[in-house]
Amino acid sequence: MATGSDREYGCSRGHFRCCIWRMDKRQVRQKTVDFGVGMASMTAPLYISEASPARIRGALVSTNGLLITGGQFLSYLINLAFTHNKVEEARSILEKIYPANEVESELIALRNSIEAEKADEQAIGDNFLAKMKGALSNVVVRRGLYAGVTVQVAQQFSGINTVMYYSPTIVQFAGFASNKTALALSLVTSGLNAVGSIVSMAFVDRYGRRRMMIISMFGIISCLVILSIVFFQAASHAPKISQLESTHFAANATCPSFLSAPNPTSWNCMSCLKAECAFCANGANEYSPGACLAKTSDLETSCHGQHRTWFKDGCPNKFGFLAVVFLGLYIISYSPGMGTVPWIVNSEIYPLKYRGIGGGIAAVFNWVCNLIVSLTFLTLTKALGSSGTFLLFAGYCVIGLVFIYWFVPETKGLQFEEVEQMLKSGYKPLAFKTKSTRGENQSA
């Protein structure tokens, strides 16, 4: 993972190229670990979110990401100190991973890379700051960072972690008042993320990293735009507020902002929720005008006691299931491409010597963006509404798609040395190669 010659001869190459369809025992173990880490990454934020007080939920969920970021960066710093030369051990590892006729060629390629790395280390020394300066002054590393950071930032600003962290709240935005129903539907959408990761394992080495991300982005943008339209329609058709229904409850039960509004007849359920009040639906038909009440537990109990539904996060609407369907399609679009491929790209795009530094920088960008998006989501929904927030994320994704198209090369089937040579010579979007030169020679 990190820079340093201890990754020599097969350890790094075996790790980063293990995602081939023909899987051996080592790869099965790797995928098992990946699955476990993925499950932990998905469930830990959900557990923190559900167990936290609302006023500090965002901060606690974001702290999870901050601690992961710090741990990753610390591991990169620690591993910078190691430098070893273990040829026979590397040969033994390669023999377990590669066919016998490919082991020697892999050793030769790795030996050349390590020797070049050591020559560079002698020139600039082992000091971390010197290596960082050397990385940023290296045109290959800079171009690799353009690609690596681009995909990590695009991943987070697609809004995925807001969906994963706040999926029960989003489902309630769609009009499902029951906490149990919202949680059940959110678990379904979360499970789709794991299914998408399995799809990625099957296709990422067949169709390529760049193509998977571009297709994924088109799906994400489409779903976010449709979600924005669905939430806009839901807000536009929200039930009106009836003053008669509101005064039906106890004295001083009506929302104070509604009583002081200059034009209360224009109020609907969304206006009530924006005023930090709650909507008690009409008992006969929840789409008919209902009551706007102060958000208290006593009034909630009174509302339920009259066999009415209490809405405090979203309004009753006929578009709720449509929102959940496209939320699921959004996750299905995200997971096989933007969910997994950015990490693959960052494992392949940097020269061997600077792979730890490059991957660490990209990971920091990923988790900082995660922090920003997670902290601002609920604030954005209050300021822009659910519709405006999803449309904003769609706009971010359009920008991300443009950057991916221009800055991210295809690395499928390329040796690390070939990726480095491609970055050194520069590349254009339509000139990316998807097969290694060695593969072409073999097929010829």
Short mmCIF file of C-alpha atoms in Angstrom, two decimals:
data_model
loop_
_atom_site.label_atom_id
_atom_site.label_comp_id
_atom_site.label_asym_id
_atom_site.label_seq_id
_atom_site.Cartn_x
_atom_site.Cartn_y
_atom_site.Cartn_z
CA MET A 1 0.00 0.00 0.00
CA ALA A 2 2.58 2.56 1.05
CA THR A 3 5.74 3.83 -0.54
CA GLY A 4 8.95 2.02 0.29
CA SER A 5 10.84 -0.87 -1.18
CA ASP A 6 9.21 -3.43 1.12
CA ARG A 7 6.47 -3.73 -1.45
CA GLU A 8 9.01 -5.20 -3.90
CA TYR A 9 8.61 -8.07 -6.24
CA GLY A 10 5.04 -9.13 -6.17
CA CYS A 11 3.46 -7.93 -2.95
CA SER A 12 2.17 -4.68 -4.41
CA ARG A 13 1.59 -6.06 -7.89
CA GLY A 14 -0.19 -9.12 -6.54
CA HIS A 15 -2.39 -6.94 -4.33
CA PHE A 16 -3.39 -4.40 -6.90
CA ARG A 17 -3.91 -6.79 -9.77
CA CYS A 18 -5.88 -9.42 -7.87
CA CYS A 19 -9.20 -8.32 -9.38
CA ILE A 20 -9.10 -10.75 -12.29
CA TRP A 21 -12.00 -13.05 -13.01
CA ARG A 22 -9.90 -16.18 -12.63
CA MET A 23 -9.66 -16.20 -8.85
CA ASP A 24 -7.25 -18.27 -6.76
CA LYS A 25 -7.26 -18.80 -3.00
CA ARG A 26 -5.41 -15.57 -2.25
CA GLN A 27 -7.92 -13.59 -4.26
CA VAL A 28 -10.85 -15.30 -2.54
CA ARG A 29 -9.36 -14.26 0.82
CA GLN A 30 -8.86 -10.72 -0.50
CA LYS A 31 -12.46 -10.47 -1.68
CA THR A 32 -13.69 -11.83 1.65
CA VAL A 33 -11.76 -9.08 3.45
CA ASP A 34 -13.08 -6.48 0.98
CA PHE A 35 -16.64 -7.66 1.62
CA GLY A 36 -16.16 -7.41 5.39
CA VAL A 37 -14.65 -3.93 5.17
CA GLY A 38 -17.44 -2.85 2.85
CA MET A 39 -20.10 -4.11 5.24
CA ALA A 40 -18.44 -2.30 8.15
CA SER A 41 -18.16 0.90 6.12
CA MET A 42 -21.87 0.68 5.33
CA THR A 43 -23.28 -0.36 8.71
CA ALA A 44 -21.09 1.67 11.10
CA PRO A 45 -22.32 5.08 9.85
CA LEU A 46 -25.93 3.81 9.88
CA TYR A 47 -25.59 2.59 13.48
CA ILE A 48 -23.96 5.86 14.58
CA SER A 49 -26.69 7.85 12.83
CA GLU A 50 -29.53 5.87 14.39
CA ALA A 51 -28.02 5.89 17.90
CA SER A 52 -27.12 9.61 17.97
CA PRO A 53 -29.15 12.60 19.18
CA ALA A 54 -30.45 14.59 16.22
CA ARG A 55 -28.61 17.78 17.17
CA ILE A 56 -25.15 16.14 16.93
CA ARG A 57 -25.88 13.29 14.49
CA GLY A 58 -24.02 14.86 11.58
CA ALA A 59 -20.93 15.57 13.66
CA LEU A 60 -20.77 12.03 15.07
CA VAL A 61 -21.22 10.37 11.68
CA SER A 62 -18.56 12.62 10.21
CA THR A 63 -16.17 11.79 13.06
CA ASN A 64 -16.24 8.18 11.87
CA GLY A 65 -14.85 9.30 8.51
CA LEU A 66 -12.30 11.58 10.14
CA LEU A 67 -10.88 8.74 12.26
CA ILE A 68 -10.63 6.44 9.25
CA THR A 69 -8.82 9.17 7.33
CA GLY A 70 -6.37 9.74 10.16
CA GLY A 71 -5.66 6.03 10.48
CA GLN A 72 -5.03 5.65 6.77
CA PHE A 73 -2.70 8.63 6.66
CA LEU A 74 -0.82 7.36 9.73
CA SER A 75 -0.29 3.97 8.08
CA TYR A 76 1.24 5.67 5.06
CA LEU A 77 3.63 7.63 7.27
CA ILE A 78 4.72 4.56 9.23
CA ASN A 79 5.40 2.45 6.14
CA LEU A 80 7.60 5.12 4.56
CA ALA A 81 10.43 3.94 6.85
CA PHE A 82 10.66 0.41 5.45
CA THR A 83 13.02 -0.70 2.73
CA HIS A 84 13.94 -4.35 2.07
CA ASN A 85 15.03 -6.64 -0.70
CA LYS A 86 13.36 -10.08 -0.58
CA VAL A 87 13.63 -11.67 -4.02
CA GLU A 88 13.00 -15.31 -3.09
CA GLU A 89 10.02 -14.44 -0.92
CA ALA A 90 8.63 -12.39 -3.79
CA ARG A 91 9.19 -15.25 -6.22
CA SER A 92 7.31 -17.59 -3.88
CA ILE A 93 4.36 -15.18 -3.71
CA LEU A 94 4.30 -14.67 -7.48
CA GLU A 95 4.29 -18.42 -8.08
CA LYS A 96 1.06 -18.63 -6.08
CA ILE A 97 -0.58 -15.84 -8.08
CA TYR A 98 0.67 -16.04 -11.69
CA PRO A 99 1.02 -18.89 -14.19
CA ALA A 100 4.54 -20.36 -14.14
CA ASN A 101 5.45 -18.90 -17.54
CA GLU A 102 4.74 -15.33 -16.34
CA VAL A 103 6.66 -15.34 -13.06
CA GLU A 104 10.08 -14.44 -14.50
CA SER A 105 8.73 -11.59 -16.62
CA GLU A 106 6.94 -10.18 -13.59
CA LEU A 107 10.13 -10.40 -11.51
CA ILE A 108 12.12 -8.62 -14.20
CA ALA A 109 9.54 -5.84 -14.51
CA LEU A 110 9.40 -5.39 -10.76
CA ARG A 111 13.18 -5.49 -10.38
CA ASN A 112 13.52 -2.70 -12.95
CA SER A 113 10.92 -0.62 -11.11
CA ILE A 114 12.59 -1.13 -7.74
CA GLU A 115 16.03 -0.29 -9.09
CA ALA A 116 14.68 2.91 -10.62
CA GLU A 117 12.97 3.72 -7.33
CA LYS A 118 16.15 3.18 -5.34
CA ALA A 119 18.08 5.40 -7.74
CA ASP A 120 15.53 8.15 -7.18
CA GLU A 121 15.68 7.65 -3.41
CA GLN A 122 19.43 8.08 -3.44
CA ALA A 123 18.96 11.33 -5.31
CA ILE A 124 16.35 12.85 -2.98
CA GLY A 125 16.77 10.85 0.25
CA ASP A 126 14.16 9.15 2.44
CA ASN A 127 12.80 12.24 4.19
CA PHE A 128 9.00 12.38 3.97
CA LEU A 129 8.87 16.07 3.09
CA ALA A 130 11.51 15.51 0.43
CA LYS A 131 9.44 12.67 -1.01
CA MET A 132 6.32 14.80 -0.94
CA LYS A 133 8.16 17.59 -2.74
CA GLY A 134 9.53 15.07 -5.21
CA ALA A 135 6.06 13.66 -5.80
CA LEU A 136 4.46 17.03 -6.48
CA SER A 137 7.32 18.08 -8.76
CA ASN A 138 7.01 14.86 -10.78
CA VAL A 139 4.79 15.33 -13.84
CA VAL A 140 3.71 11.68 -13.78
CA VAL A 141 2.59 11.90 -10.14
CA ARG A 142 0.79 15.19 -10.75
CA ARG A 143 -1.13 13.74 -13.68
CA GLY A 144 -1.87 10.67 -11.60
CA LEU A 145 -3.19 12.90 -8.82
CA TYR A 146 -5.40 14.77 -11.30
CA ALA A 147 -7.05 11.43 -12.06
CA GLY A 148 -6.95 9.95 -8.54
CA VAL A 149 -8.26 13.02 -6.74
CA THR A 150 -10.87 13.66 -9.45
CA VAL A 151 -12.51 10.27 -9.02
CA GLN A 152 -12.44 10.45 -5.21
CA VAL A 153 -13.98 13.92 -5.09
CA ALA A 154 -16.56 12.96 -7.73
CA GLN A 155 -17.45 9.88 -5.69
CA GLN A 156 -18.29 11.88 -2.58
CA PHE A 157 -20.05 14.76 -4.33
CA SER A 158 -22.37 12.30 -6.02
CA GLY A 159 -24.06 12.40 -2.60
CA ILE A 160 -23.84 8.69 -1.90
CA ASN A 161 -22.90 8.93 1.77
CA THR A 162 -25.79 11.28 2.49
CA VAL A 163 -28.05 8.57 1.11
CA MET A 164 -26.31 5.88 3.16
CA TYR A 165 -26.11 7.91 6.39
CA TYR A 166 -29.55 9.54 6.18
CA SER A 167 -31.56 7.05 4.13
CA PRO A 168 -34.34 6.70 6.78
CA THR A 169 -34.70 10.50 6.83
CA ILE A 170 -34.76 10.68 3.02
CA VAL A 171 -37.45 8.01 2.89
CA GLN A 172 -39.47 10.08 5.36
CA PHE A 173 -38.93 13.10 3.11
CA ALA A 174 -40.67 11.00 0.45
CA GLY A 175 -43.78 10.82 2.62
CA PHE A 176 -43.38 7.65 4.71
CA ALA A 177 -44.19 8.83 8.21
CA SER A 178 -43.64 5.52 10.01
CA ASN A 179 -40.12 5.15 11.37
CA LYS A 180 -40.32 1.37 10.93
CA THR A 181 -41.39 1.66 7.30
CA ALA A 182 -38.72 4.25 6.57
CA LEU A 183 -36.03 2.09 8.18
CA ALA A 184 -37.16 -1.04 6.31
CA LEU A 185 -37.11 0.73 2.94
CA SER A 186 -33.74 2.31 3.71
CA LEU A 187 -32.28 -1.12 4.50
CA VAL A 188 -33.41 -2.33 1.08
CA THR A 189 -31.62 0.54 -0.63
CA SER A 190 -28.52 -0.08 1.49
CA GLY A 191 -28.49 -3.75 0.51
CA LEU A 192 -28.46 -2.75 -3.15
CA ASN A 193 -25.07 -1.15 -2.56
CA ALA A 194 -23.58 -4.53 -1.67
CA VAL A 195 -25.19 -6.13 -4.73
CA GLY A 196 -23.65 -3.45 -6.94
CA SER A 197 -20.20 -4.18 -5.53
CA ILE A 198 -20.55 -7.81 -6.61
CA VAL A 199 -21.51 -6.64 -10.11
CA SER A 200 -18.37 -4.51 -10.20
CA MET A 201 -16.19 -7.53 -9.40
CA ALA A 202 -17.60 -9.30 -12.46
CA PHE A 203 -17.32 -6.48 -14.99
CA VAL A 204 -14.60 -3.99 -14.01
CA ASP A 205 -11.80 -5.98 -15.65
CA ARG A 206 -13.96 -6.79 -18.65
CA TYR A 207 -15.26 -3.34 -19.57
CA GLY A 208 -12.60 -1.11 -18.03
CA ARG A 209 -12.42 1.37 -15.19
CA ARG A 210 -13.08 4.53 -17.17
CA ARG A 211 -16.09 3.13 -19.02
CA MET A 212 -17.61 1.80 -15.79
CA MET A 213 -17.31 5.21 -14.12
CA ILE A 214 -18.74 7.12 -17.09
CA ILE A 215 -21.72 4.76 -17.40
CA SER A 216 -22.18 4.94 -13.64
CA MET A 217 -22.16 8.74 -13.72
CA PHE A 218 -24.81 8.88 -16.46
CA GLY A 219 -27.03 6.62 -14.35
CA ILE A 220 -26.41 8.66 -11.19
CA ILE A 221 -27.17 11.97 -12.91
CA SER A 222 -30.37 10.60 -14.46
CA CYS A 223 -31.61 9.24 -11.13
CA LEU A 224 -30.74 12.42 -9.23
CA VAL A 225 -32.58 14.60 -11.76
CA ILE A 226 -35.64 12.33 -11.61
CA LEU A 227 -35.50 12.32 -7.80
CA SER A 228 -35.37 16.11 -7.87
CA ILE A 229 -38.47 16.18 -10.09
CA VAL A 230 -40.27 13.66 -7.88
CA PHE A 231 -39.57 15.63 -4.70
CA PHE A 232 -40.56 18.87 -6.46
CA GLN A 233 -43.89 17.35 -7.49
CA ALA A 234 -44.38 16.00 -3.98
CA ALA A 235 -43.80 19.46 -2.50
CA SER A 236 -46.04 21.13 -5.11
CA HIS A 237 -48.93 18.76 -4.38
CA ALA A 238 -48.56 18.76 -0.61
CA PRO A 239 -51.89 18.91 1.28
CA LYS A 240 -53.14 22.34 2.25
CA ILE A 241 -53.40 23.55 5.84
CA SER A 242 -56.91 23.89 7.22
CA GLN A 243 -57.38 26.40 10.01
CA LEU A 244 -60.44 24.48 11.11
CA GLU A 245 -58.45 21.25 11.35
CA SER A 246 -55.66 23.04 13.22
CA THR A 247 -57.94 24.57 15.83
CA HIS A 248 -59.64 21.21 16.30
CA PHE A 249 -56.91 20.28 18.77
CA ALA A 250 -56.11 21.75 22.19
CA ALA A 251 -55.72 25.46 22.82
CA ASN A 252 -52.39 26.84 21.63
CA ALA A 253 -51.84 23.64 19.64
CA THR A 254 -51.70 25.40 16.27
CA CYS A 255 -48.26 26.23 14.90
CA PRO A 256 -47.37 29.80 16.01
CA SER A 257 -45.83 30.65 12.63
CA PHE A 258 -49.05 29.66 10.88
CA LEU A 259 -51.11 31.90 13.14
CA SER A 260 -48.81 34.88 12.52
CA ALA A 261 -48.40 34.30 8.77
CA PRO A 262 -49.61 37.20 6.58
CA ASN A 263 -51.30 34.79 4.16
CA PRO A 264 -52.05 31.52 5.98
CA THR A 265 -54.41 30.33 3.22
CA SER A 266 -51.36 29.75 0.98
CA TRP A 267 -49.78 27.36 3.47
CA ASN A 268 -49.45 23.68 2.76
CA CYS A 269 -47.78 20.79 4.56
CA MET A 270 -44.31 21.79 3.31
CA SER A 271 -44.77 25.33 4.62
CA CYS A 272 -45.69 23.84 7.98
CA LEU A 273 -42.59 21.62 8.14
CA LYS A 274 -40.30 24.48 7.11
CA ALA A 275 -41.69 26.44 10.06
CA GLU A 276 -40.40 23.65 12.37
CA CYS A 277 -43.93 22.42 13.02
CA ALA A 278 -45.64 19.11 12.23
CA PHE A 279 -48.53 18.11 9.98
CA CYS A 280 -51.38 16.00 11.35
CA ALA A 281 -53.08 14.48 8.32
CA ASN A 282 -56.81 14.56 7.72
CA GLY A 283 -58.44 11.51 9.27
CA ALA A 284 -60.65 10.77 6.27
CA ASN A 285 -58.04 11.33 3.54
CA GLU A 286 -54.41 12.22 4.27
CA TYR A 287 -54.18 14.10 0.97
CA SER A 288 -56.97 16.46 2.07
CA PRO A 289 -56.24 19.64 4.08
CA GLY A 290 -54.92 18.83 7.55
CA ALA A 291 -53.65 20.50 10.71
CA CYS A 292 -50.38 22.38 11.24
CA LEU A 293 -49.46 21.87 14.88
CA ALA A 294 -46.60 22.64 17.22
CA LYS A 295 -44.08 19.81 17.23
CA THR A 296 -44.60 18.34 20.70
CA SER A 297 -44.87 14.76 21.92
CA ASP A 298 -48.28 15.44 23.50
CA LEU A 299 -49.75 16.68 20.22
CA GLU A 300 -48.19 13.75 18.37
CA THR A 301 -49.90 11.39 20.80
CA SER A 302 -53.17 13.27 20.38
CA CYS A 303 -52.88 13.07 16.58
CA HIS A 304 -52.27 9.33 16.68
CA GLY A 305 -55.12 8.96 19.17
CA GLN A 306 -57.54 10.24 16.53
CA HIS A 307 -56.23 7.65 14.04
CA ARG A 308 -54.37 10.26 12.05
CA THR A 309 -50.81 10.21 10.71
CA TRP A 310 -48.17 12.55 12.13
CA PHE A 311 -45.67 13.95 9.59
CA LYS A 312 -42.60 15.81 10.80
CA ASP A 313 -39.98 15.20 8.05
CA GLY A 314 -42.02 14.78 4.88
CA CYS A 315 -45.55 15.23 3.61
CA PRO A 316 -48.13 12.70 2.42
CA ASN A 317 -47.90 12.39 -1.34
CA LYS A 318 -48.59 9.96 -4.16
CA PHE A 319 -44.98 9.96 -5.36
CA GLY A 320 -43.38 8.28 -2.33
CA PHE A 321 -42.80 4.83 -3.80
CA LEU A 322 -41.52 6.40 -7.01
CA ALA A 323 -38.90 8.24 -4.94
CA VAL A 324 -37.83 5.01 -3.23
CA VAL A 325 -37.60 3.19 -6.58
CA PHE A 326 -35.30 5.82 -8.07
CA LEU A 327 -33.32 5.99 -4.85
CA GLY A 328 -32.66 2.28 -5.33
CA LEU A 329 -31.77 2.78 -9.01
CA TYR A 330 -29.41 5.57 -7.97
CA ILE A 331 -27.54 3.19 -5.66
CA ILE A 332 -27.50 0.47 -8.33
CA SER A 333 -26.00 2.99 -10.77
CA TYR A 334 -23.45 4.18 -8.23
CA SER A 335 -22.14 0.99 -6.67
CA PRO A 336 -20.59 -0.93 -9.63
CA GLY A 337 -18.87 2.16 -11.01
CA MET A 338 -18.29 5.15 -8.78
CA GLY A 339 -18.58 2.99 -5.67
CA THR A 340 -15.58 0.73 -6.23
CA VAL A 341 -13.64 1.89 -9.28
CA PRO A 342 -12.10 5.08 -7.77
CA TRP A 343 -10.18 2.90 -5.30
CA ILE A 344 -9.01 0.63 -8.12
CA VAL A 345 -7.84 3.62 -10.17
CA ASN A 346 -5.88 4.98 -7.21
CA SER A 347 -4.14 1.65 -6.77
CA GLU A 348 -2.92 1.67 -10.37
CA ILE A 349 -2.35 5.27 -11.40
CA TYR A 350 0.81 6.24 -9.45
CA PRO A 351 4.45 5.25 -9.95
CA LEU A 352 5.56 2.55 -7.53
CA LYS A 353 7.72 4.90 -5.50
CA TYR A 354 4.94 7.41 -4.89
CA ARG A 355 1.98 5.04 -4.70
CA GLY A 356 1.58 5.41 -0.94
CA ILE A 357 1.80 9.20 -1.05
CA GLY A 358 -0.54 9.47 -4.04
CA GLY A 359 -3.07 7.07 -2.58
CA GLY A 360 -2.89 8.84 0.79
CA ILE A 361 -3.50 12.27 -0.74
CA ALA A 362 -6.46 10.96 -2.74
CA ALA A 363 -7.90 9.21 0.35
CA VAL A 364 -7.65 12.43 2.36
CA PHE A 365 -9.57 14.28 -0.37
CA ASN A 366 -12.18 11.51 -0.32
CA TRP A 367 -12.83 11.70 3.40
CA VAL A 368 -12.63 15.49 3.60
CA CYS A 369 -15.30 15.68 0.89
CA ASN A 370 -17.26 13.03 2.79
CA LEU A 371 -17.07 15.28 5.85
CA ILE A 372 -18.25 18.34 3.91
CA VAL A 373 -21.16 16.59 2.21
CA SER A 374 -22.31 14.82 5.39
CA LEU A 375 -22.23 17.99 7.50
CA THR A 376 -24.11 20.11 4.96
CA PHE A 377 -26.81 17.69 3.77
CA LEU A 378 -29.53 18.44 6.32
CA THR A 379 -28.75 22.16 6.13
CA LEU A 380 -29.11 22.02 2.34
CA THR A 381 -32.46 20.23 2.57
CA LYS A 382 -33.75 23.01 4.81
CA ALA A 383 -32.40 25.77 2.57
CA LEU A 384 -33.08 24.25 -0.87
CA GLY A 385 -35.60 21.55 -0.10
CA SER A 386 -35.13 17.90 -1.02
CA SER A 387 -35.68 18.68 -4.70
CA GLY A 388 -33.07 21.43 -4.82
CA THR A 389 -30.54 19.35 -2.88
CA PHE A 390 -30.74 16.38 -5.25
CA LEU A 391 -30.55 18.73 -8.23
CA LEU A 392 -27.42 20.30 -6.73
CA PHE A 393 -25.80 16.87 -6.42
CA ALA A 394 -26.76 16.17 -10.04
CA GLY A 395 -24.91 19.36 -11.01
CA TYR A 396 -21.84 18.24 -9.08
CA CYS A 397 -22.00 14.91 -10.93
CA VAL A 398 -22.11 16.63 -14.32
CA ILE A 399 -18.92 18.49 -13.39
CA GLY A 400 -17.40 15.24 -12.12
CA LEU A 401 -18.30 13.46 -15.36
CA VAL A 402 -16.54 16.14 -17.42
CA PHE A 403 -13.42 15.89 -15.25
CA ILE A 404 -13.42 12.08 -15.41
CA TYR A 405 -13.69 12.23 -19.20
CA TRP A 406 -10.74 14.62 -19.54
CA PHE A 407 -8.40 13.59 -16.73
CA VAL A 408 -8.87 9.88 -16.05
CA PRO A 409 -7.13 7.40 -18.38
CA GLU A 410 -8.08 3.78 -18.88
CA THR A 411 -5.76 1.49 -16.92
CA LYS A 412 -7.44 -1.84 -17.63
CA GLY A 413 -4.89 -4.48 -18.61
CA LEU A 414 -1.91 -2.12 -18.37
CA GLN A 415 1.28 -2.91 -16.49
CA PHE A 416 2.25 -0.30 -13.91
CA GLU A 417 5.19 0.71 -16.09
CA GLU A 418 2.85 1.23 -19.05
CA VAL A 419 0.55 3.42 -16.97
CA GLU A 420 3.56 5.49 -15.91
CA GLN A 421 4.73 5.82 -19.52
CA MET A 422 1.25 6.86 -20.64
CA LEU A 423 1.11 9.59 -17.99
CA LYS A 424 4.63 10.73 -18.83
CA SER A 425 3.85 11.17 -22.53
CA GLY A 426 0.47 12.77 -21.84
CA TYR A 427 -2.88 11.50 -23.01
CA LYS A 428 -6.09 12.61 -24.65
CA PRO A 429 -9.58 11.27 -23.83
CA LEU A 430 -10.08 9.54 -27.17
CA ALA A 431 -6.56 8.10 -27.23
CA PHE A 432 -6.69 5.93 -24.09
CA LYS A 433 -5.53 2.39 -24.59
CA THR A 434 -7.35 -0.47 -22.88
CA LYS A 435 -4.81 -3.22 -23.47
CA SER A 436 -1.19 -3.48 -22.54
CA THR A 437 1.48 -3.53 -25.20
CA ARG A 438 2.53 -6.94 -23.99
CA GLY A 439 -1.03 -8.22 -24.36
CA GLU A 440 -1.17 -6.91 -27.91
CA ASN A 441 2.11 -8.57 -28.78
CA GLN A 442 0.88 -11.86 -27.39
CA SER A 443 -2.37 -11.69 -29.32
CA ALA A 444 -0.43 -10.78 -32.47
#
